[in-house]
PDB file of C-alpha atoms in Angstrom:
ATOM      1  CA  MET A 137      -0.099   0.101   0.055  1.00  0.00           C
ATOM      2  CA  LYS A 138       2.856   2.506   0.572  1.00  0.00           C
ATOM      3  CA  LYS A 139       4.069   2.000  -2.923  1.00  0.00           C
ATOM      4  CA  ASP A 140       0.632   3.566  -3.924  1.00  0.00           C
ATOM      5  CA  ILE A 141       1.099   6.731  -2.296  1.00  0.00           C
ATOM      6  CA  HIS A 142       2.642   9.432  -4.457  1.00  0.00           C
ATOM      7  CA  ILE A 143       4.733  12.316  -2.622  1.00  0.00           C
ATOM      8  CA  PRO A 144       5.605  14.907  -5.169  1.00  0.00           C
ATOM      9  CA  ILE A 145       8.919  16.729  -4.928  1.00  0.00           C
ATOM     10  CA  VAL A 146       8.551  20.160  -4.025  1.00  0.00           C
ATOM     11  CA  THR A 147      10.180  22.744  -6.261  1.00  0.00           C
ATOM     12  CA  GLY A 148       9.868  26.521  -6.501  1.00  0.00           C
ATOM     13  CA  LEU A 149       9.447  27.235  -2.807  1.00  0.00           C
ATOM     14  CA  GLU A 150      11.775  28.758  -0.638  1.00  0.00           C
ATOM     15  CA  LEU A 151      12.138  29.937   2.962  1.00  0.00           C
ATOM     16  CA  ALA A 152      14.141  32.978   3.874  1.00  0.00           C
ATOM     17  CA  ILE A 153      15.211  34.532   7.061  1.00  0.00           C
ATOM     18  CA  VAL A 154      15.629  38.242   6.508  1.00  0.00           C
ATOM     19  CA  LEU A 155      17.278  41.222   8.559  1.00  0.00           C
ATOM     20  CA  ASP A 156      14.210  43.434   8.466  1.00  0.00           C
ATOM     21  CA  LYS A 157      13.853  47.116   9.766  1.00  0.00           C
ATOM     22  CA  ASN A 158      11.126  47.536  12.349  1.00  0.00           C
ATOM     23  CA  GLU A 159       9.751  50.955  11.674  1.00  0.00           C
ATOM     24  CA  GLN A 160       7.869  51.786  14.903  1.00  0.00           C
ATOM     25  CA  ASP A 161      11.023  51.842  16.585  1.00  0.00           C
ATOM     26  CA  ASN A 162      13.913  51.824  14.089  1.00  0.00           C
ATOM     27  CA  SER A 163      15.456  48.516  15.328  1.00  0.00           C
ATOM     28  CA  ASP A 164      16.285  45.471  13.487  1.00  0.00           C
ATOM     29  CA  GLU A 165      14.299  42.321  13.509  1.00  0.00           C
ATOM     30  CA  TRP A 166      14.511  38.852  11.661  1.00  0.00           C
ATOM     31  CA  GLY A 167      11.671  37.893   9.514  1.00  0.00           C
ATOM     32  CA  VAL A 168      10.721  34.634   8.184  1.00  0.00           C
ATOM     33  CA  TYR A 169       9.323  34.549   4.758  1.00  0.00           C
ATOM     34  CA  LEU A 170       7.840  32.133   2.354  1.00  0.00           C
ATOM     35  CA  ILE A 171       8.605  32.812  -1.313  1.00  0.00           C
ATOM     36  CA  ASN A 172       6.548  31.178  -4.010  1.00  0.00           C
ATOM     37  CA  ARG A 173       8.450  31.105  -7.306  1.00  0.00           C
ATOM     38  CA  LYS A 174       5.923  28.989  -9.089  1.00  0.00           C
ATOM     39  CA  GLU A 175       3.610  30.000 -11.758  1.00  0.00           C
ATOM     40  CA  VAL A 176       0.819  28.890  -9.717  1.00  0.00           C
ATOM     41  CA  ASP A 177      -1.094  29.949  -6.729  1.00  0.00           C
ATOM     42  CA  LEU A 178      -0.588  27.770  -3.631  1.00  0.00           C
ATOM     43  CA  GLU A 179      -3.409  27.122  -1.081  1.00  0.00           C
ATOM     44  CA  MET A 180      -4.038  26.126   2.574  1.00  0.00           C
ATOM     45  CA  ILE A 181      -0.439  26.378   3.593  1.00  0.00           C
ATOM     46  CA  VAL A 182       0.316  25.341   7.111  1.00  0.00           C
ATOM     47  CA  ILE A 183       3.587  26.068   8.561  1.00  0.00           C
ATOM     48  CA  VAL A 184       5.033  24.300  11.833  1.00  0.00           C
ATOM     49  CA  SER A 185       7.994  25.516  13.191  1.00  0.00           C
ATOM     50  CA  GLN A 186       9.993  24.582  15.974  1.00  0.00           C
ATOM     51  CA  GLY A 187      13.493  25.201  17.409  1.00  0.00           C
ATOM     52  CA  PHE A 188      15.742  21.888  18.840  1.00  0.00           C
ATOM     53  CA  SER A 189      18.915  20.845  20.059  1.00  0.00           C
ATOM     54  CA  GLU A 190      20.118  17.791  21.960  1.00  0.00           C
ATOM     55  CA  THR A 191      19.310  19.323  25.119  1.00  0.00           C
ATOM     56  CA  LYS A 192      16.525  21.828  24.315  1.00  0.00           C
ATOM     57  CA  THR A 193      13.240  22.183  22.240  1.00  0.00           C
ATOM     58  CA  THR A 194      11.042  24.932  22.055  1.00  0.00           C
ATOM     59  CA  SER A 195       7.173  24.981  21.595  1.00  0.00           C
ATOM     60  CA  LEU A 196       5.598  24.353  18.347  1.00  0.00           C
ATOM     61  CA  PHE A 197       4.454  27.298  16.344  1.00  0.00           C
ATOM     62  CA  ARG A 198       1.714  27.167  13.891  1.00  0.00           C
ATOM     63  CA  ARG A 199       0.773  29.259  11.079  1.00  0.00           C
ATOM     64  CA  LYS A 200      -1.770  29.423   8.198  1.00  0.00           C
ATOM     65  CA  ILE A 201      -1.592  31.422   4.807  1.00  0.00           C
ATOM     66  CA  ASP A 202      -5.053  30.719   3.036  1.00  0.00           C
ATOM     67  CA  ILE A 203      -3.489  31.593  -0.419  1.00  0.00           C
ATOM     68  CA  LEU A 204       0.167  32.489  -1.645  1.00  0.00           C
ATOM     69  CA  PRO A 205      -0.210  33.691  -5.270  1.00  0.00           C
ATOM     70  CA  ALA A 206       2.275  32.983  -7.868  1.00  0.00           C
ATOM     71  CA  ASN A 207       5.681  34.567  -7.663  1.00  0.00           C
ATOM     72  CA  SER A 208       4.938  36.348  -4.323  1.00  0.00           C
ATOM     73  CA  PHE A 209       5.899  35.832  -0.860  1.00  0.00           C
ATOM     74  CA  SER A 210       4.756  36.346   2.598  1.00  0.00           C
ATOM     75  CA  LYS A 211       6.235  37.130   5.817  1.00  0.00           C
ATOM     76  CA  PHE A 212       4.708  34.885   8.450  1.00  0.00           C
ATOM     77  CA  GLU A 213       6.976  34.904  11.685  1.00  0.00           C
ATOM     78  CA  ILE A 214       9.163  37.215  13.604  1.00  0.00           C
ATOM     79  CA  MET A 215      12.377  35.115  15.000  1.00  0.00           C
ATOM     80  CA  GLN A 216      14.327  36.008  18.135  1.00  0.00           C
ATOM     81  CA  PRO A 217      17.960  35.891  17.811  1.00  0.00           C
ATOM     82  CA  GLU A 218      18.018  33.698  20.807  1.00  0.00           C
ATOM     83  CA  LEU A 219      16.661  30.835  18.573  1.00  0.00           C
ATOM     84  CA  PHE A 220      19.752  30.998  16.293  1.00  0.00           C
ATOM     85  CA  THR A 221      21.789  28.633  18.726  1.00  0.00           C
ATOM     86  CA  LEU A 222      19.264  26.184  18.138  1.00  0.00           C
ATOM     87  CA  ASP A 223      18.543  24.118  14.848  1.00  0.00           C
ATOM     88  CA  ASN A 224      15.182  25.613  13.430  1.00  0.00           C
ATOM     89  CA  ARG A 225      12.831  23.433  11.407  1.00  0.00           C
ATOM     90  CA  PHE A 226       9.869  24.695   9.426  1.00  0.00           C
ATOM     91  CA  GLN A 227       7.357  22.046   7.955  1.00  0.00           C
ATOM     92  CA  VAL A 228       5.284  23.387   5.285  1.00  0.00           C
ATOM     93  CA  THR A 229       2.222  21.580   3.878  1.00  0.00           C
ATOM     94  CA  PHE A 230       0.027  22.932   1.156  1.00  0.00           C
ATOM     95  CA  PHE A 231      -2.181  22.361  -1.941  1.00  0.00           C
ATOM     96  CA  GLU A 232      -0.978  22.727  -5.475  1.00  0.00           C
ATOM     97  CA  ASP A 233      -3.617  22.143  -8.228  1.00  0.00           C
ATOM     98  CA  ASN A 234      -5.625  20.044  -5.444  1.00  0.00           C
ATOM     99  CA  GLN A 235      -2.903  17.982  -4.653  1.00  0.00           C
ATOM    100  CA  LEU A 236      -1.043  17.833  -1.014  1.00  0.00           C
ATOM    101  CA  HIS A 237       2.426  18.803  -0.847  1.00  0.00           C
ATOM    102  CA  GLU A 238       5.107  18.847   2.021  1.00  0.00           C
ATOM    103  CA  LYS A 239       8.603  20.208   2.596  1.00  0.00           C
ATOM    104  CA  THR A 240      10.635  20.474   5.683  1.00  0.00           C
ATOM    105  CA  TYR A 241      13.290  23.225   6.006  1.00  0.00           C
ATOM    106  CA  ILE A 242      16.000  23.154   8.545  1.00  0.00           C
ATOM    107  CA  PHE A 243      18.303  26.181   9.304  1.00  0.00           C
ATOM    108  CA  GLN A 244      21.167  24.541  11.341  1.00  0.00           C
ATOM    109  CA  LYS A 245      22.183  26.434  14.364  1.00  0.00           C
ATOM    110  CA  GLY A 246      25.015  29.338  13.609  1.00  0.00           C
ATOM    111  CA  THR A 247      23.624  29.851  10.065  1.00  0.00           C
ATOM    112  CA  ILE A 248      21.696  32.579  10.705  1.00  0.00           C
ATOM    113  CA  GLN A 249      23.909  35.670  11.157  1.00  0.00           C
ATOM    114  CA  LYS A 250      24.746  38.940   9.031  1.00  0.00           C
ATOM    115  CA  GLY A 251      27.940  37.593   7.611  1.00  0.00           C
ATOM    116  CA  PHE A 252      25.844  34.987   5.748  1.00  0.00           C
ATOM    117  CA  LEU A 253      23.212  37.358   4.304  1.00  0.00           C
ATOM    118  CA  ARG A 254      22.751  37.361   0.777  1.00  0.00           C
ATOM    119  CA  ASP A 255      20.637  39.333  -1.836  1.00  0.00           C
ATOM    120  CA  ILE A 256      17.233  37.965  -2.214  1.00  0.00           C
ATOM    121  CA  ASP A 257      15.880  39.365  -5.597  1.00  0.00           C
ATOM    122  CA  ILE A 258      11.986  39.008  -4.937  1.00  0.00           C
ATOM    123  CA  LEU A 259      12.196  40.499  -1.490  1.00  0.00           C
ATOM    124  CA  GLU A 260      14.626  43.284  -2.337  1.00  0.00           C
ATOM    125  CA  LYS A 261      16.388  42.511   0.823  1.00  0.00           C
ATOM    126  CA  LYS A 262      19.452  40.620   2.286  1.00  0.00           C
ATOM    127  CA  GLY A 263      18.718  37.360   4.179  1.00  0.00           C
ATOM    128  CA  VAL A 264      19.620  33.482   4.576  1.00  0.00           C
ATOM    129  CA  ILE A 265      17.505  31.410   2.076  1.00  0.00           C
ATOM    130  CA  ILE A 266      16.878  27.537   1.614  1.00  0.00           C
ATOM    131  CA  LYS A 267      15.544  26.411  -1.722  1.00  0.00           C
TER     132      LYS A 267
END
Protein backbone atom coordinates (compact mmCIF):
# COMPACT_ATOMS: atom_id res chain seq x y z
CA MET A 1 0.00 0.00 0.00
CA LYS A 2 2.87 2.40 0.67
CA LYS A 3 3.97 1.97 -2.94
CA ASP A 4 0.63 3.47 -4.03
CA ILE A 5 1.24 6.75 -2.19
CA HIS A 6 2.75 9.40 -4.44
CA ILE A 7 4.52 12.23 -2.62
CA PRO A 8 5.50 14.93 -5.12
CA ILE A 9 8.88 16.64 -4.89
CA VAL A 10 8.48 20.30 -3.98
CA THR A 11 10.33 22.82 -6.17
CA GLY A 12 9.95 26.57 -6.57
CA LEU A 13 9.17 27.14 -2.89
CA GLU A 14 11.79 28.80 -0.69
CA LEU A 15 12.08 29.84 2.92
CA ALA A 16 14.12 32.89 3.90
CA ILE A 17 15.11 34.49 7.18
CA VAL A 18 15.70 38.17 6.54
CA LEU A 19 17.05 41.05 8.59
CA ASP A 20 14.22 43.60 8.51
CA LYS A 21 13.90 47.08 9.93
CA ASN A 22 11.09 47.53 12.46
CA GLU A 23 9.71 50.90 11.39
CA GLN A 24 7.96 51.57 14.71
CA ASP A 25 11.14 51.76 16.76
CA ASN A 26 13.80 51.66 13.99
CA SER A 27 15.30 48.44 15.36
CA ASP A 28 16.46 45.31 13.56
CA GLU A 29 14.24 42.23 13.56
CA TRP A 30 14.50 38.86 11.83
CA GLY A 31 11.51 38.05 9.62
CA VAL A 32 10.70 34.64 8.18
CA TYR A 33 9.31 34.61 4.63
CA LEU A 34 7.78 31.93 2.45
CA ILE A 35 8.57 32.59 -1.23
CA ASN A 36 6.47 31.10 -4.03
CA ARG A 37 8.47 31.16 -7.27
CA LYS A 38 5.95 28.91 -9.01
CA GLU A 39 3.61 30.02 -11.79
CA VAL A 40 0.60 28.76 -9.80
CA ASP A 41 -1.08 29.86 -6.59
CA LEU A 42 -0.59 27.76 -3.47
CA GLU A 43 -3.53 27.21 -1.14
CA MET A 44 -4.17 26.26 2.49
CA ILE A 45 -0.55 26.54 3.57
CA VAL A 46 0.22 25.34 7.09
CA ILE A 47 3.65 26.03 8.57
CA VAL A 48 4.81 24.36 11.78
CA SER A 49 8.08 25.65 13.21
CA GLN A 50 10.20 24.53 16.13
CA GLY A 51 13.71 25.10 17.45
CA PHE A 52 15.63 22.14 18.82
CA SER A 53 18.98 20.82 20.00
CA GLU A 54 20.08 17.72 21.87
CA THR A 55 19.07 19.29 25.19
CA LYS A 56 16.42 21.87 24.34
CA THR A 57 13.19 22.02 22.32
CA THR A 58 10.95 25.04 21.87
CA SER A 59 7.19 25.01 21.65
CA LEU A 60 5.60 24.34 18.28
CA PHE A 61 4.52 27.47 16.43
CA ARG A 62 1.78 27.12 13.82
CA ARG A 63 0.78 29.53 11.07
CA LYS A 64 -1.69 29.34 8.22
CA ILE A 65 -1.67 31.21 4.93
CA ASP A 66 -4.91 30.85 2.97
CA ILE A 67 -3.40 31.60 -0.43
CA LEU A 68 0.06 32.51 -1.68
CA PRO A 69 -0.21 33.83 -5.24
CA ALA A 70 2.20 32.80 -7.96
CA ASN A 71 5.58 34.59 -7.85
CA SER A 72 4.93 36.22 -4.49
CA PHE A 73 5.97 35.97 -0.84
CA SER A 74 4.52 36.24 2.64
CA LYS A 75 6.16 37.18 5.93
CA PHE A 76 4.69 34.85 8.52
CA GLU A 77 6.89 35.04 11.60
CA ILE A 78 9.41 37.13 13.52
CA MET A 79 12.32 35.17 15.02
CA GLN A 80 14.16 36.07 18.18
CA PRO A 81 17.97 35.92 17.79
CA GLU A 82 18.17 33.60 20.82
CA LEU A 83 16.75 30.85 18.57
CA PHE A 84 19.77 30.99 16.24
CA THR A 85 21.74 28.85 18.72
CA LEU A 86 19.29 26.02 17.91
CA ASP A 87 18.46 24.14 14.74
CA ASN A 88 15.18 25.59 13.42
CA ARG A 89 12.76 23.38 11.51
CA PHE A 90 9.89 24.65 9.34
CA GLN A 91 7.46 22.03 8.03
CA VAL A 92 5.38 23.47 5.17
CA THR A 93 2.27 21.69 3.90
CA PHE A 94 0.12 23.09 1.09
CA PHE A 95 -2.16 22.32 -1.84
CA GLU A 96 -1.05 22.90 -5.42
CA ASP A 97 -3.58 22.02 -8.13
CA ASN A 98 -5.67 20.16 -5.51
CA GLN A 99 -2.73 17.92 -4.60
CA LEU A 100 -1.16 17.89 -1.14
CA HIS A 101 2.57 18.75 -0.95
CA GLU A 102 4.97 18.87 1.97
CA LYS A 103 8.53 20.04 2.50
CA THR A 104 10.71 20.49 5.56
CA TYR A 105 13.32 23.25 5.78
CA ILE A 106 16.01 23.22 8.48
CA PHE A 107 18.24 26.16 9.34
CA GLN A 108 21.13 24.67 11.29
CA LYS A 109 22.40 26.46 14.38
CA GLY A 110 24.88 29.19 13.60
CA THR A 111 23.80 29.64 9.98
CA ILE A 112 21.63 32.70 10.60
CA GLN A 113 23.98 35.60 11.09
CA LYS A 114 24.78 38.87 9.39
CA GLY A 115 27.93 37.48 7.72
CA PHE A 116 25.87 34.92 5.76
CA LEU A 117 23.28 37.34 4.35
CA ARG A 118 22.78 37.35 0.58
CA ASP A 119 20.58 39.41 -1.74
CA ILE A 120 17.13 37.90 -2.23
CA ASP A 121 15.82 39.45 -5.44
CA ILE A 122 12.08 38.98 -4.97
CA LEU A 123 12.20 40.51 -1.48
CA GLU A 124 14.72 43.22 -2.35
CA LYS A 125 16.35 42.45 1.01
CA LYS A 126 19.26 40.47 2.39
CA GLY A 127 18.81 37.18 4.17
CA VAL A 128 19.57 33.49 4.47
CA ILE A 129 17.55 31.29 2.12
CA ILE A 130 16.83 27.58 1.70
CA LYS A 131 15.44 26.30 -1.60
